[in-house]
Tab-separated table of C-alpha atoms in Angstrom:
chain	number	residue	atom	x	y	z
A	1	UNK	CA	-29.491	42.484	-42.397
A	2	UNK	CA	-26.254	42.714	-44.564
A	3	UNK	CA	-24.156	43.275	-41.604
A	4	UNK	CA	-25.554	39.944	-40.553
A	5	UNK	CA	-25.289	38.115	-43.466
A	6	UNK	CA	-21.591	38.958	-44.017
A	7	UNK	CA	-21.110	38.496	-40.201
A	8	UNK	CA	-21.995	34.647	-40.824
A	9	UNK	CA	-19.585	34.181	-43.427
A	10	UNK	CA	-16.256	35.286	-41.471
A	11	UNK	CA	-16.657	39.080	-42.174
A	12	UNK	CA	-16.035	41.776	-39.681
A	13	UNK	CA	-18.326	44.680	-40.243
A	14	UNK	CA	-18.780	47.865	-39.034
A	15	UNK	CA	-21.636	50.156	-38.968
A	16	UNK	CA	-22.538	53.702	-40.453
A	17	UNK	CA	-25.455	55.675	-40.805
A	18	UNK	CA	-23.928	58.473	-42.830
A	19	UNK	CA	-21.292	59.943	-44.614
A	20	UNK	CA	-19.714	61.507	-41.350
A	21	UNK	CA	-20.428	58.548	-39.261
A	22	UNK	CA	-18.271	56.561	-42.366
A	23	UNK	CA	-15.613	58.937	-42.484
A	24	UNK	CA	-14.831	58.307	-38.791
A	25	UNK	CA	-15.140	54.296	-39.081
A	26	UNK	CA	-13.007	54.855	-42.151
A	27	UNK	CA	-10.024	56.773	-40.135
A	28	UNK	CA	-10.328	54.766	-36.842
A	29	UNK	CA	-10.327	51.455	-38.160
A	30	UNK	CA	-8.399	49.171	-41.025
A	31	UNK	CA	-11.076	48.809	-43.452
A	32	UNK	CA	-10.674	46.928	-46.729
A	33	UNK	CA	-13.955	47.719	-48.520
A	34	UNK	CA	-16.605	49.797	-48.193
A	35	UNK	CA	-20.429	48.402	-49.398
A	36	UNK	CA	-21.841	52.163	-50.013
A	37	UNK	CA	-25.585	52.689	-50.065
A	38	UNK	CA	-26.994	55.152	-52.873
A	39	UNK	CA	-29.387	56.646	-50.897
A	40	UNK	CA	-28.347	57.980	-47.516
A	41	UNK	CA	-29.543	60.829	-45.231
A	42	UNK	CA	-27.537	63.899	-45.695
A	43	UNK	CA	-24.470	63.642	-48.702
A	44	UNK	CA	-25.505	60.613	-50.815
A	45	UNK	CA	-23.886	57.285	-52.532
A	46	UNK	CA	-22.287	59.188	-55.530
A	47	UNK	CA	-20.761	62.297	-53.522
A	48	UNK	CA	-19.209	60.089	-50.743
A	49	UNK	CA	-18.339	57.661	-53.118
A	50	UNK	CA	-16.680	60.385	-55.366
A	51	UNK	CA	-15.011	62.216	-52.170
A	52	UNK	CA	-13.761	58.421	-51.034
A	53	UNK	CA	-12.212	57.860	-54.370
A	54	UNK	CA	-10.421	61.139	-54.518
A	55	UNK	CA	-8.548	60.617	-51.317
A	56	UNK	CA	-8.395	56.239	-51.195
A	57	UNK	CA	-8.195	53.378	-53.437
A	58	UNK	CA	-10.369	51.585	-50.822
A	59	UNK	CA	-12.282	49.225	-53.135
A	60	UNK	CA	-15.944	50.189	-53.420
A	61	UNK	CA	-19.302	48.801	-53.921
A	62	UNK	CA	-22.184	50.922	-54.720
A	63	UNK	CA	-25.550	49.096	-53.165
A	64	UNK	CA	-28.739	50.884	-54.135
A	65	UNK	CA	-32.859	50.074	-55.217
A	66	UNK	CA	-31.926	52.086	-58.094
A	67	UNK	CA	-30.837	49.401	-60.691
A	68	UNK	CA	-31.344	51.692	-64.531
A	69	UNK	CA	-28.191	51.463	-66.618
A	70	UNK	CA	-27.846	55.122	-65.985
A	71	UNK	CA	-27.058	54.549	-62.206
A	72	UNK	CA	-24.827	51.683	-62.932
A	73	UNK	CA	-22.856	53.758	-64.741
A	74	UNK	CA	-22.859	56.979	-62.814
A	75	UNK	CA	-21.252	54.835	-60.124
A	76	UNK	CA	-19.059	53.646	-62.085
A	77	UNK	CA	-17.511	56.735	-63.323
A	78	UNK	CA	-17.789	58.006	-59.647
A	79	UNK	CA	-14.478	55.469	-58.562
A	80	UNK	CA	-16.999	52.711	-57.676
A	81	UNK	CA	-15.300	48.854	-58.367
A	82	UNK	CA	-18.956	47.537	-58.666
A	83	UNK	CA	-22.832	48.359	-58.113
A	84	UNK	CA	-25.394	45.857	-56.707
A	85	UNK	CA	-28.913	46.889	-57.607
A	86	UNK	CA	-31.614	45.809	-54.479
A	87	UNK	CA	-33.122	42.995	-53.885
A	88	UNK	CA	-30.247	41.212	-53.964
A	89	UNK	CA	-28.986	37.389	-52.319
A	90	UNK	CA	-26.718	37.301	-50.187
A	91	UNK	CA	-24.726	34.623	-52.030
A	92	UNK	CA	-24.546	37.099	-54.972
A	93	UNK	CA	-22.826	40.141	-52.610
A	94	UNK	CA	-20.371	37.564	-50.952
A	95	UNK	CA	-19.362	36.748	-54.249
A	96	UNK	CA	-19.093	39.921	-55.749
A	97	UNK	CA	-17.158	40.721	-52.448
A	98	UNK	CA	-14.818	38.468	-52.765
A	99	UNK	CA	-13.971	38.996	-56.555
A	100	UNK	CA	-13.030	42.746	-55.775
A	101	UNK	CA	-11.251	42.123	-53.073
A	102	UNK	CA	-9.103	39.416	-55.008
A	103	UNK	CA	-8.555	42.209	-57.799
A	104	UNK	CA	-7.909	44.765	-55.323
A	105	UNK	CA	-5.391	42.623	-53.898
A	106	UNK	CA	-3.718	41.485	-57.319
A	107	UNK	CA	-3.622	45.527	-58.198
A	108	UNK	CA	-2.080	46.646	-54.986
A	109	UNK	CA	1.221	48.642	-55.153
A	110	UNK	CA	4.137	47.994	-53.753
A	111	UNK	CA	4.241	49.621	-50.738
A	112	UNK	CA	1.789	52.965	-50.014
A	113	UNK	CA	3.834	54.481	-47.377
A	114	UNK	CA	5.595	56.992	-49.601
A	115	UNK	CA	3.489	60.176	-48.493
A	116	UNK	CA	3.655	59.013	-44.605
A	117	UNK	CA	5.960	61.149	-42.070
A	118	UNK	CA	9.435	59.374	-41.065
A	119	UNK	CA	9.313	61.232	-37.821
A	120	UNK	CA	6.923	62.003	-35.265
A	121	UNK	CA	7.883	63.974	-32.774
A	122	UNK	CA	5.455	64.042	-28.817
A	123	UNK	CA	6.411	65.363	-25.779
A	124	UNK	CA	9.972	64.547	-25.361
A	125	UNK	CA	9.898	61.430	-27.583
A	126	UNK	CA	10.637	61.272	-31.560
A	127	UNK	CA	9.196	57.949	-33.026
A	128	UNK	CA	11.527	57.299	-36.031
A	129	UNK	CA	9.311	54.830	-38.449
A	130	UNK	CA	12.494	54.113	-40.078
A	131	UNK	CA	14.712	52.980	-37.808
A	132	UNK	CA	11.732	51.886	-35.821
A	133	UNK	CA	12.908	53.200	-32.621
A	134	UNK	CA	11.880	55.365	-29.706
A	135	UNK	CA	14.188	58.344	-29.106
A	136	UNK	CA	14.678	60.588	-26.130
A	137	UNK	CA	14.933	64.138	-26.214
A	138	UNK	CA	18.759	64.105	-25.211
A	139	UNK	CA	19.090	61.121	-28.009
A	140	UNK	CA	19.076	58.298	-25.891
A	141	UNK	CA	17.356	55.410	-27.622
A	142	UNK	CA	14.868	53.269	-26.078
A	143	UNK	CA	14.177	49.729	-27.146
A	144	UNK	CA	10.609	48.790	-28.565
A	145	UNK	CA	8.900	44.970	-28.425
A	146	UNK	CA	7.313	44.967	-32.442
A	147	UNK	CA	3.728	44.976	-30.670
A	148	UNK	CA	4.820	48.203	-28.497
A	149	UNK	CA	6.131	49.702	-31.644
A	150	UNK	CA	3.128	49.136	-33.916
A	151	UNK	CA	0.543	50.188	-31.120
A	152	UNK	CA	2.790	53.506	-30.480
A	153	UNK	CA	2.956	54.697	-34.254
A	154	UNK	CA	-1.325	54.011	-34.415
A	155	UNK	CA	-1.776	56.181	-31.388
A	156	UNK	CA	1.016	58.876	-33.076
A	157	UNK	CA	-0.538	58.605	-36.191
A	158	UNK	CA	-4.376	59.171	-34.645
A	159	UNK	CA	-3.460	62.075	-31.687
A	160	UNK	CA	-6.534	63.181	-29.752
A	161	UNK	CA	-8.428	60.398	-30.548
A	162	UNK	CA	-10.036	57.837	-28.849
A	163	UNK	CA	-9.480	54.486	-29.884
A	164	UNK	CA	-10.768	51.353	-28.563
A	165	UNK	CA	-9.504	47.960	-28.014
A	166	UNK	CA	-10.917	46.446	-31.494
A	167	UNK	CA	-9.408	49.213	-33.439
A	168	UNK	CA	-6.183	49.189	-31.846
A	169	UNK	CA	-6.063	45.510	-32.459
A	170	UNK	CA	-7.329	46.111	-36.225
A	171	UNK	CA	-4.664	48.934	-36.959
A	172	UNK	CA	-1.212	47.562	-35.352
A	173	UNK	CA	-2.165	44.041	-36.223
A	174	UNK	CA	-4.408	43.656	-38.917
A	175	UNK	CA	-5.746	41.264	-36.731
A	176	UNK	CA	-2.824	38.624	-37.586
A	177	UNK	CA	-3.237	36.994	-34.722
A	178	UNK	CA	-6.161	36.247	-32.468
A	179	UNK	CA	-5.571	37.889	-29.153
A	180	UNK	CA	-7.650	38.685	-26.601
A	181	UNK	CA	-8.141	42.341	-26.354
A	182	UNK	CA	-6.692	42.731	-22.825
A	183	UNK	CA	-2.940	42.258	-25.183
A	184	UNK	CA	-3.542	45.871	-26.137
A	185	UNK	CA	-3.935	46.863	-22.069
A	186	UNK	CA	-0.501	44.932	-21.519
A	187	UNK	CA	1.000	46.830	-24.484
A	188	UNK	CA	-0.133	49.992	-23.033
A	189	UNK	CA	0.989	49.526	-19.671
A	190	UNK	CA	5.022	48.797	-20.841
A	191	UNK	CA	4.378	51.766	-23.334
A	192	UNK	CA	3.625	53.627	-20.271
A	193	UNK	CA	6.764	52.575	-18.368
A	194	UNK	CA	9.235	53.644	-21.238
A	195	UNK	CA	7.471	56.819	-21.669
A	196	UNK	CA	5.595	58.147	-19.170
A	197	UNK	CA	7.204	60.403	-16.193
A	198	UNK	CA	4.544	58.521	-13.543
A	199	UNK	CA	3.067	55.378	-15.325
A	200	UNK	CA	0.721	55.633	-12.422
A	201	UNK	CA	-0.731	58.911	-13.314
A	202	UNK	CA	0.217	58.954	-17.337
A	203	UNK	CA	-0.112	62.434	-19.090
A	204	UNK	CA	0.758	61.299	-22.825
A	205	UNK	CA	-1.553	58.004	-22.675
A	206	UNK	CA	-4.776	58.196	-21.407
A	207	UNK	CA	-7.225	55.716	-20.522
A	208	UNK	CA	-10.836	57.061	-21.478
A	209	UNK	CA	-13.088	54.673	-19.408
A	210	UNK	CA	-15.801	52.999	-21.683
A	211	UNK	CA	-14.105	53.716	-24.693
A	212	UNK	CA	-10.401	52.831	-25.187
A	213	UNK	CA	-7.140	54.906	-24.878
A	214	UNK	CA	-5.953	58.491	-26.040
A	215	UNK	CA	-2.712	60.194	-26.629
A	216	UNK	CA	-3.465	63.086	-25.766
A	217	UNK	CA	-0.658	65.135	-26.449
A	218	UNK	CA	0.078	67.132	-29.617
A	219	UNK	CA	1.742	65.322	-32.456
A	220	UNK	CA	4.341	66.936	-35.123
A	221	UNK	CA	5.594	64.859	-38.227
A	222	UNK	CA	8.488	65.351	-40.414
């Protein structure tokens, strides 16, 4: 019912059941807030929320039928930017929504690339996020489109993974632009020409029929 509501008003929203269910929406995708139920099956509201906060500054806000001061404030100490005690309108949460977001935004650092890698290193390629280019194992340098270069370093970033077409979109774009999601199968196919031995039988990126694509091959960073 939520998802629906938000749906209506221009949000994209995705979908978990549980705390491991969330943890894999939360590393596949570019979220930019979580709405966190109290009272879940398995690890509750407070522990994810606590475990969230410890590792993110992903803005947070605690929904629950529980609405005693008590709570309010547990969740608050937990790392949680605001709590929402049920029933609530939907007008209310959109505009609670929007207010943390708008701090969240006003609070952001700089930059929050500091602890990523420079390098990553794949079969015979190093990806240098610096220089932002594609290097050969015998240092020849091979020149990236901006869209080729942003889907590469996801699929570096996320080895062994399946990711599909919506994600992809979400994580090199931020969904800047509205494209249709066969962009990311044009992307793939050039990536495949620059780095692939046989494009027509590629090793390093894999289609996984159903779900999306894969790089399958073992990822070091520096």
């Amino acid at each position: 019912m939520v998802a629906r509501v938000l749906a209506k008003e221009g949000f994209r929203v995705s979908l978990a059941a549980e705390g491991r269910a969330m943890r894999k929406v939360l590393a596949d995708g570019r979220i930019d807030l979580v709405l966190l139920d109290l009272m879940l099956p398995g690890e509750d509201g407070l522990s994810l929320c606590r475990g969230l906060r410890a590792e993110s500054a992903i803005p947070i806000i605690m929904l629950t039928a529980k609405g005693e001061e008590v709570d309010r404030v547990i969740g608050l100490e937990m790392g949680a930017d605001d709590y929402l005690p049920k029933p609530f309108g939907g007008r209310e949460l959109i505009a609670r929504i929007k207010a943390v977001l708008r701090r969240t935004k006003m609070a952001a650092p700089l930059s929050d690339t500091g602890d990523k890698p420079k390098r990553y290193r794949f079969d015979r390629w190093v990806l240098d996020t610096e220089a932002r280019e594609l290097l050969r194992d015998d240092g020849v340098a091979l020149p990236l489109s901006t869209g080729e270069y942003d889907l590469l370093l996801v699929l570096v970033e996320r080895p062994q993974r399946v990711l599909n077409r919506d994600q992809l979109l979400d994580l090199a774009r931020g969904r800047a632009s509205v494209s249709l999601d066969r962009s990311i199968d044009t992307q793939v196919s050039r990536l495949r020409k620059k780095i692939e031995i046989d494009p027509a039988a590629p090793k390093i990126i894999k289609t996984v029929w159903g779900g999306g694509y894969m790089l399958t091959v073992t990822v070091g960073a520096e």
